[in-house]
């Protein structure tokens, strides 16, 4: 939400410190040992030093209020009826299968390692300060299998939705950013694990790692950056790997994540809520940046998200989809590797032959263009 990044802060976090030790976090390909789930931890009062760009000042807020570009204009809303919506049954899976279903916005049903994991679950029709969703939820709550875990990227209302979370049994394992655990324990969730950037834990053979994002956090008047923000890397026992970006702008963290977690099979990346660009560039990718982020990550496939559900910004409602398809083609990437799913649709990762080692993967490079 700013005009200018703070390069000094970026450099300060090129080698993030291992929490509680003052030592640099492990380098690429070296993962920290998994932390035991749960437990009470002490965190700093603020995570503002993790920002990669300053939050908006009074001049930016005044300009935004003056321009009033908060929602698409009438012509940009005309295509709401054309937003892709194709709900279907969840695919059958086993412990070796990885499958994803897009419920809308940043809410995915990820089936990995025999677990059902919800990402940033928002099943509500409305969220605070935003018009009602323009596409229905893609999967009825009653159609979900048992939820084995929930991962939360940050505390903004379109990612942390109490009316949805209250439907869950209070013994559901919940994995959250540093500083957000008390929000859940106050609501009687009993299995809450807080993680810092580059930390991981395990649940039933699936590793869950919390990784950086270019974003921020705020839920009330006085809690700016009091909890952390980030994405999640889910890796099963066979090395199959899904990256969920949460909410993020484009920046150096993608390349660092790809180096630390090579061979990402699928990257769930945001492509919407990006206009006006001067206001949102630092915290939300546009479609072209999301494609570049997939290349930086070395991801084999990309599934767009964070568009076509809530009207959070000024771009026309179908523009994110048309632009991401054009950017993918322009980059010279295989069309089948862009999983531009309708809300409610699913895809299943093709399995490697049993017993075959997983390929190491590596960074994908965009095709040179004039």
Coordinates of C-alpha atoms in Angstrom, one line a residue:
X1 CA 0.0 0.0 0.0
X2 CA 2.9 2.3 -0.5
X3 CA 4.9 4.1 -3.1
X4 CA 8.4 3.1 -2.1
X5 CA 10.1 0.0 -0.6
X6 CA 12.8 0.1 2.1
X7 CA 15.8 -1.6 0.6
X8 CA 17.7 -1.5 3.9
X9 CA 15.0 -3.6 5.6
X10 CA 15.1 -6.0 2.6
X11 CA 18.8 -6.5 3.1
X12 CA 18.4 -6.9 6.8
X13 CA 16.2 -9.9 6.2
X14 CA 18.2 -11.6 3.4
X15 CA 19.5 -13.9 6.1
X16 CA 16.6 -14.1 8.7
X17 CA 17.6 -14.9 12.2
X18 CA 16.6 -18.2 13.7
X19 CA 14.1 -17.3 16.4
X20 CA 15.4 -17.3 20.0
X21 CA 19.1 -17.8 19.0
X22 CA 20.2 -14.7 17.1
X23 CA 21.7 -17.1 14.5
X24 CA 21.0 -16.9 10.8
X25 CA 18.3 -19.3 9.5
X26 CA 19.5 -22.4 7.6
X27 CA 20.6 -21.7 4.1
X28 CA 19.0 -23.2 0.9
X29 CA 18.2 -26.9 0.9
X30 CA 18.8 -27.0 4.7
X31 CA 15.5 -27.1 6.7
X32 CA 15.4 -26.5 10.4
X33 CA 14.3 -29.6 12.4
X34 CA 10.5 -29.6 12.8
X35 CA 9.2 -28.0 15.9
X36 CA 6.8 -30.1 18.1
X37 CA 3.2 -28.9 17.5
X38 CA 1.5 -26.7 20.1
X39 CA 3.1 -25.1 23.0
X40 CA 3.2 -21.5 24.4
X41 CA 5.8 -19.2 22.9
X42 CA 6.9 -15.6 23.6
X43 CA 7.0 -13.2 20.6
X44 CA 8.1 -9.6 20.1
X45 CA 5.4 -6.9 20.6
X46 CA 5.6 -5.9 17.0
X47 CA 6.7 -7.5 13.7
X48 CA 7.0 -4.1 11.9
X49 CA 10.7 -4.8 11.3
X50 CA 9.6 -7.6 8.9
X51 CA 7.9 -5.1 6.5
X52 CA 9.5 -4.9 3.1
X53 CA 7.8 -1.6 2.4
X54 CA 6.5 1.2 4.7
X55 CA 2.8 1.3 5.4
X56 CA 0.9 4.2 3.8
X57 CA 1.2 7.6 5.4
X58 CA -1.3 10.5 5.5
X59 CA -0.5 11.7 2.0
X60 CA -1.2 8.3 0.5
X61 CA -4.4 7.9 2.5
X62 CA -5.5 11.3 1.4
X63 CA -4.8 10.5 -2.3
X64 CA -6.7 7.2 -2.0
X65 CA -9.7 9.0 -0.5
X66 CA -9.6 11.7 -3.2
X67 CA -9.4 9.2 -6.1
X68 CA -12.0 6.9 -4.5
X69 CA -10.8 3.8 -6.5
X70 CA -12.0 1.2 -4.1
X71 CA -14.2 -1.0 -6.3
X72 CA -14.5 -1.6 -10.1
X73 CA -16.5 0.9 -12.1
X74 CA -19.9 -0.2 -13.5
X75 CA -18.3 -1.4 -16.8
X76 CA -15.8 -3.4 -14.8
X77 CA -18.6 -5.1 -12.8
X78 CA -20.6 -6.0 -15.9
X79 CA -18.8 -9.4 -16.3
X80 CA -19.7 -10.7 -12.8
X81 CA -22.1 -13.1 -14.4
X82 CA -19.3 -14.5 -16.5
X83 CA -17.0 -15.3 -13.5
X84 CA -16.1 -19.0 -13.7
X85 CA -18.0 -21.2 -11.3
X86 CA -18.1 -24.9 -11.7
X87 CA -18.6 -26.8 -8.4
X88 CA -18.1 -30.5 -8.5
X89 CA -17.5 -33.4 -6.2
X90 CA -14.2 -33.6 -4.4
X91 CA -11.9 -36.1 -6.1
X92 CA -11.2 -39.5 -4.5
X93 CA -7.7 -39.5 -2.9
X94 CA -5.4 -41.8 -1.0
X95 CA -2.3 -41.0 1.1
X96 CA -0.1 -40.8 -2.0
X97 CA -2.4 -38.3 -3.8
X98 CA -2.2 -34.6 -3.9
X99 CA -5.4 -32.8 -4.9
X100 CA -6.6 -29.2 -4.6
X101 CA -10.1 -27.7 -4.8
X102 CA -10.7 -24.0 -5.0
X103 CA -13.5 -22.8 -2.7
X104 CA -12.9 -19.2 -3.7
X105 CA -10.6 -16.3 -2.8
X106 CA -7.7 -17.8 -0.8
X107 CA -9.7 -20.8 0.5
X108 CA -8.4 -24.1 -0.8
X109 CA -9.1 -27.7 0.2
X110 CA -5.7 -29.3 -0.1
X111 CA -5.5 -33.1 0.1
X112 CA -2.0 -34.1 0.8
X113 CA -0.4 -37.1 2.5
X114 CA -3.8 -38.5 3.5
X115 CA -4.8 -35.2 5.2
X116 CA -7.4 -32.6 4.3
X117 CA -6.0 -29.1 4.9
X118 CA -8.0 -25.9 4.6
X119 CA -6.1 -22.7 3.7
X120 CA -7.5 -19.4 5.0
X121 CA -11.1 -20.8 5.1
X122 CA -13.7 -18.1 4.4
X123 CA -17.2 -19.7 3.8
X124 CA -19.0 -16.5 4.8
X125 CA -21.1 -14.5 2.3
X126 CA -19.8 -11.2 3.6
X127 CA -16.7 -10.0 5.4
X128 CA -16.2 -6.8 7.2
X129 CA -16.1 -3.7 5.0
X130 CA -16.6 -5.6 1.7
X131 CA -19.7 -6.2 -0.4
X132 CA -21.0 -9.7 -0.5
X133 CA -19.1 -12.3 -2.5
X134 CA -19.8 -12.2 -6.2
X135 CA -19.4 -16.0 -6.6
X136 CA -20.8 -18.5 -4.2
X137 CA -18.5 -20.8 -2.1
X138 CA -17.3 -23.5 -4.4
X139 CA -17.8 -26.4 -1.9
X140 CA -20.6 -26.7 0.6
X141 CA -19.4 -27.0 4.1
X142 CA -21.5 -30.1 4.5
X143 CA -19.6 -31.7 1.6
X144 CA -16.2 -31.4 3.2
X145 CA -14.5 -34.5 4.6
X146 CA -13.1 -34.3 8.1
X147 CA -10.8 -31.4 8.3
X148 CA -7.4 -32.5 9.6
X149 CA -5.7 -29.1 9.7
X150 CA -6.1 -25.4 9.0
X151 CA -3.3 -23.1 7.9
X152 CA -3.7 -19.3 8.2
X153 CA -1.6 -16.8 6.3
X154 CA -2.4 -13.6 8.3
X155 CA -5.2 -11.9 10.2
X156 CA -6.9 -9.7 7.6
X157 CA -10.7 -10.4 7.6
X158 CA -10.7 -11.9 4.1
X159 CA -8.3 -14.6 5.3
X160 CA -9.2 -15.0 9.0
X161 CA -13.0 -15.5 9.2
X162 CA -14.4 -16.3 12.6
X163 CA -17.9 -17.2 11.4
X164 CA -16.3 -20.0 9.3
X165 CA -13.7 -21.1 11.9
X166 CA -16.3 -21.4 14.6
X167 CA -17.8 -24.3 12.6
X168 CA -14.7 -26.4 13.3
X169 CA -14.3 -28.8 16.2
X170 CA -12.1 -27.1 18.8
X171 CA -9.6 -29.9 18.7
X172 CA -8.8 -29.3 15.0
X173 CA -5.1 -28.6 14.5
X174 CA -4.5 -25.0 13.5
X175 CA -1.2 -23.6 12.2
X176 CA -0.8 -19.9 12.4
X177 CA 1.8 -17.1 12.1
X178 CA 3.8 -16.0 15.1
X179 CA 1.7 -13.8 17.4
X180 CA -1.7 -15.0 16.2
X181 CA -2.0 -18.0 18.6
X182 CA -3.8 -16.2 21.4
X183 CA -6.6 -15.2 19.0
X184 CA -7.4 -18.9 18.6
X185 CA -6.8 -20.1 22.2
X186 CA -9.2 -17.3 23.4
X187 CA -11.8 -19.0 21.2
X188 CA -11.0 -22.4 22.8
X189 CA -9.0 -24.0 20.0
X190 CA -6.8 -26.5 21.8
X191 CA -4.2 -27.5 19.2
X192 CA -2.7 -24.3 18.0
X193 CA 0.9 -24.1 16.6
X194 CA 2.5 -20.7 16.0
X195 CA 5.5 -20.5 13.7
X196 CA 8.0 -17.9 12.6
X197 CA 9.3 -17.6 9.1
X198 CA 11.4 -20.6 8.0
X199 CA 10.1 -22.8 10.8
X200 CA 8.3 -26.0 10.2
X201 CA 6.4 -28.7 12.0
X202 CA 4.8 -32.1 11.2
X203 CA 1.4 -33.6 11.3
X204 CA 0.8 -37.3 10.5
X205 CA 3.8 -37.4 8.1
X206 CA 3.1 -34.1 6.4
X207 CA 5.5 -31.2 7.0
X208 CA 4.1 -27.7 7.2
X209 CA 6.6 -24.8 6.8
X210 CA 5.8 -21.1 7.3
X211 CA 7.6 -18.9 4.8
X212 CA 7.9 -15.1 4.3
X213 CA 5.5 -12.9 2.3
X214 CA 5.5 -9.3 1.2
X215 CA 2.5 -8.1 3.2
X216 CA 1.4 -6.9 6.7
X217 CA -1.2 -7.6 9.4
X218 CA -3.9 -5.6 11.1
X219 CA -7.4 -6.5 12.4
X220 CA -8.3 -3.8 14.9
X221 CA -7.4 -0.2 15.6
X222 CA -4.3 -0.8 17.7
X223 CA -2.8 -4.1 16.4
X224 CA -0.9 -3.1 13.3
X225 CA 1.8 -5.8 12.7
X226 CA 1.3 -7.3 16.1
X227 CA 1.2 -10.8 14.4
X228 CA 3.2 -12.1 11.5
X229 CA 2.1 -12.8 7.9
X230 CA 3.4 -15.4 5.4
X231 CA 2.7 -18.4 3.3
X232 CA 2.9 -22.2 3.8
X233 CA 4.8 -25.0 2.1
X234 CA 3.1 -28.4 2.5
X235 CA 5.3 -31.5 1.8
X236 CA 4.2 -35.1 2.0
X237 CA 6.3 -38.1 2.9
X238 CA 7.1 -38.7 -0.8
X239 CA 8.4 -35.2 -1.3
X240 CA 5.3 -33.9 -3.2
X241 CA 5.1 -30.2 -2.4
X242 CA 2.4 -27.5 -2.5
X243 CA 3.1 -23.8 -1.8
X244 CA 0.2 -21.6 -0.6
X245 CA 1.3 -17.9 -0.9
X246 CA -1.5 -16.4 1.2
X247 CA -1.5 -12.7 0.4
X248 CA 1.6 -11.1 -0.9
X249 CA 3.2 -8.6 -3.2
X250 CA 6.1 -9.5 -5.6
X251 CA 9.6 -9.4 -4.3
X252 CA 12.8 -11.2 -3.3
X253 CA 11.2 -13.8 -1.0
X254 CA 9.9 -16.0 -3.9
X255 CA 13.4 -16.8 -5.0
X256 CA 14.5 -17.5 -1.5
X257 CA 11.5 -19.8 -0.9
X258 CA 12.2 -21.7 -4.2
X259 CA 15.9 -22.2 -3.1
X260 CA 14.9 -23.5 0.3
X261 CA 12.1 -25.8 -0.9
X262 CA 13.1 -27.0 -4.4
X263 CA 10.7 -29.0 -6.5
X264 CA 7.5 -27.2 -5.7
X265 CA 4.8 -29.2 -7.6
X266 CA 2.1 -26.5 -7.4
X267 CA 2.1 -22.9 -6.4
X268 CA -1.2 -21.3 -5.3
X269 CA -0.6 -17.7 -6.1
X270 CA -2.7 -14.5 -5.8
X271 CA -3.5 -12.6 -9.0
X272 CA -6.2 -10.1 -7.9
X273 CA -6.9 -7.0 -5.8
X274 CA -4.1 -5.0 -7.4
X275 CA -5.5 -1.7 -8.6
X276 CA -4.7 1.2 -8.1
X277 CA -1.2 0.0 -8.5
X278 CA 0.5 2.9 -6.7
X279 CA -1.5 1.9 -3.6
X280 CA -1.4 -1.9 -3.7
X281 CA 1.9 -2.8 -5.5
X282 CA 3.8 -3.6 -2.3
X283 CA 1.2 -6.0 -0.9
X284 CA -0.6 -7.6 -3.8
X285 CA 0.8 -9.2 -6.9
X286 CA -0.7 -8.4 -10.3
X287 CA -1.1 -11.3 -12.8
X288 CA 2.2 -10.7 -14.5
X289 CA 4.1 -10.6 -11.2
X290 CA 2.4 -13.8 -10.1
X291 CA 3.7 -15.6 -13.2
X292 CA 7.1 -14.3 -12.5
X293 CA 6.8 -15.4 -8.9
X294 CA 6.0 -18.9 -10.1
X295 CA 9.2 -18.9 -12.2
X296 CA 11.2 -17.6 -9.2
X297 CA 9.8 -20.4 -7.1
X298 CA 10.8 -23.0 -9.6
X299 CA 7.2 -24.2 -9.4
X300 CA 6.1 -26.8 -12.0
X301 CA 2.5 -25.6 -12.0
X302 CA 0.6 -22.5 -10.8
X303 CA -3.0 -22.1 -9.7
X304 CA -4.3 -18.5 -9.5
X305 CA -6.4 -17.4 -6.5
X306 CA -7.4 -14.2 -4.7
X307 CA -9.7 -13.0 -7.5
X308 CA -13.3 -13.4 -8.6
X309 CA -14.8 -13.7 -5.1
X310 CA -14.7 -10.4 -3.2
X311 CA -14.5 -7.0 -4.8
X312 CA -11.5 -5.6 -2.9
X313 CA -10.0 -3.2 -5.5
X314 CA -10.6 -1.3 -8.7
X315 CA -9.6 -3.7 -11.6
X316 CA -12.4 -5.1 -13.8
X317 CA -13.6 -8.4 -12.4
X318 CA -12.4 -10.7 -15.3
X319 CA -9.2 -8.8 -15.9
X320 CA -7.0 -10.9 -13.6
X321 CA -7.9 -14.1 -15.5
X322 CA -7.3 -12.7 -19.0
X323 CA -4.0 -11.1 -17.9
X324 CA -2.6 -14.2 -16.2
X325 CA -3.4 -16.3 -19.2
X326 CA -1.7 -13.8 -21.5
X327 CA 1.3 -13.5 -19.2
X328 CA 1.6 -17.3 -19.0
X329 CA 1.6 -17.7 -22.7
X330 CA 4.0 -14.8 -23.2
X331 CA 6.4 -16.5 -20.8
X332 CA 6.5 -19.6 -23.0
X333 CA 5.1 -21.9 -20.3
X334 CA 3.1 -25.0 -21.0
X335 CA -0.7 -24.2 -21.0
X336 CA -1.5 -27.4 -19.0
X337 CA 0.7 -26.1 -16.1
X338 CA -1.6 -23.1 -15.5
X339 CA -4.4 -24.4 -13.4
X340 CA -6.8 -21.5 -13.8
X341 CA -9.7 -23.3 -12.1
X342 CA -13.3 -22.1 -11.8
X343 CA -14.5 -21.6 -8.3
X344 CA -15.5 -25.1 -7.0
X345 CA -13.3 -27.1 -9.4
X346 CA -10.5 -29.5 -8.5
X347 CA -7.3 -30.9 -10.0
X348 CA -5.2 -33.9 -9.0
X349 CA -1.4 -34.0 -9.3
X350 CA -0.2 -36.8 -11.6
X351 CA 1.8 -39.2 -9.4
X352 CA 5.3 -40.2 -10.1
X353 CA 5.8 -43.9 -10.6
X354 CA 5.9 -45.7 -7.3
X355 CA 9.4 -46.0 -6.0
X356 CA 10.8 -43.4 -8.4
X357 CA 12.7 -40.6 -6.7
X358 CA 11.2 -37.1 -6.9
X359 CA 13.1 -34.9 -9.4
X360 CA 15.0 -32.2 -7.6
X361 CA 13.4 -29.4 -9.5
X362 CA 14.9 -25.9 -9.8
X363 CA 14.2 -22.4 -10.8
X364 CA 12.2 -21.9 -14.0
X365 CA 13.2 -19.1 -16.3
X366 CA 10.9 -16.9 -18.2
X367 CA 11.4 -16.9 -22.0
X368 CA 13.2 -13.9 -23.2
X369 CA 10.9 -11.5 -25.0
X370 CA 11.6 -8.4 -27.0

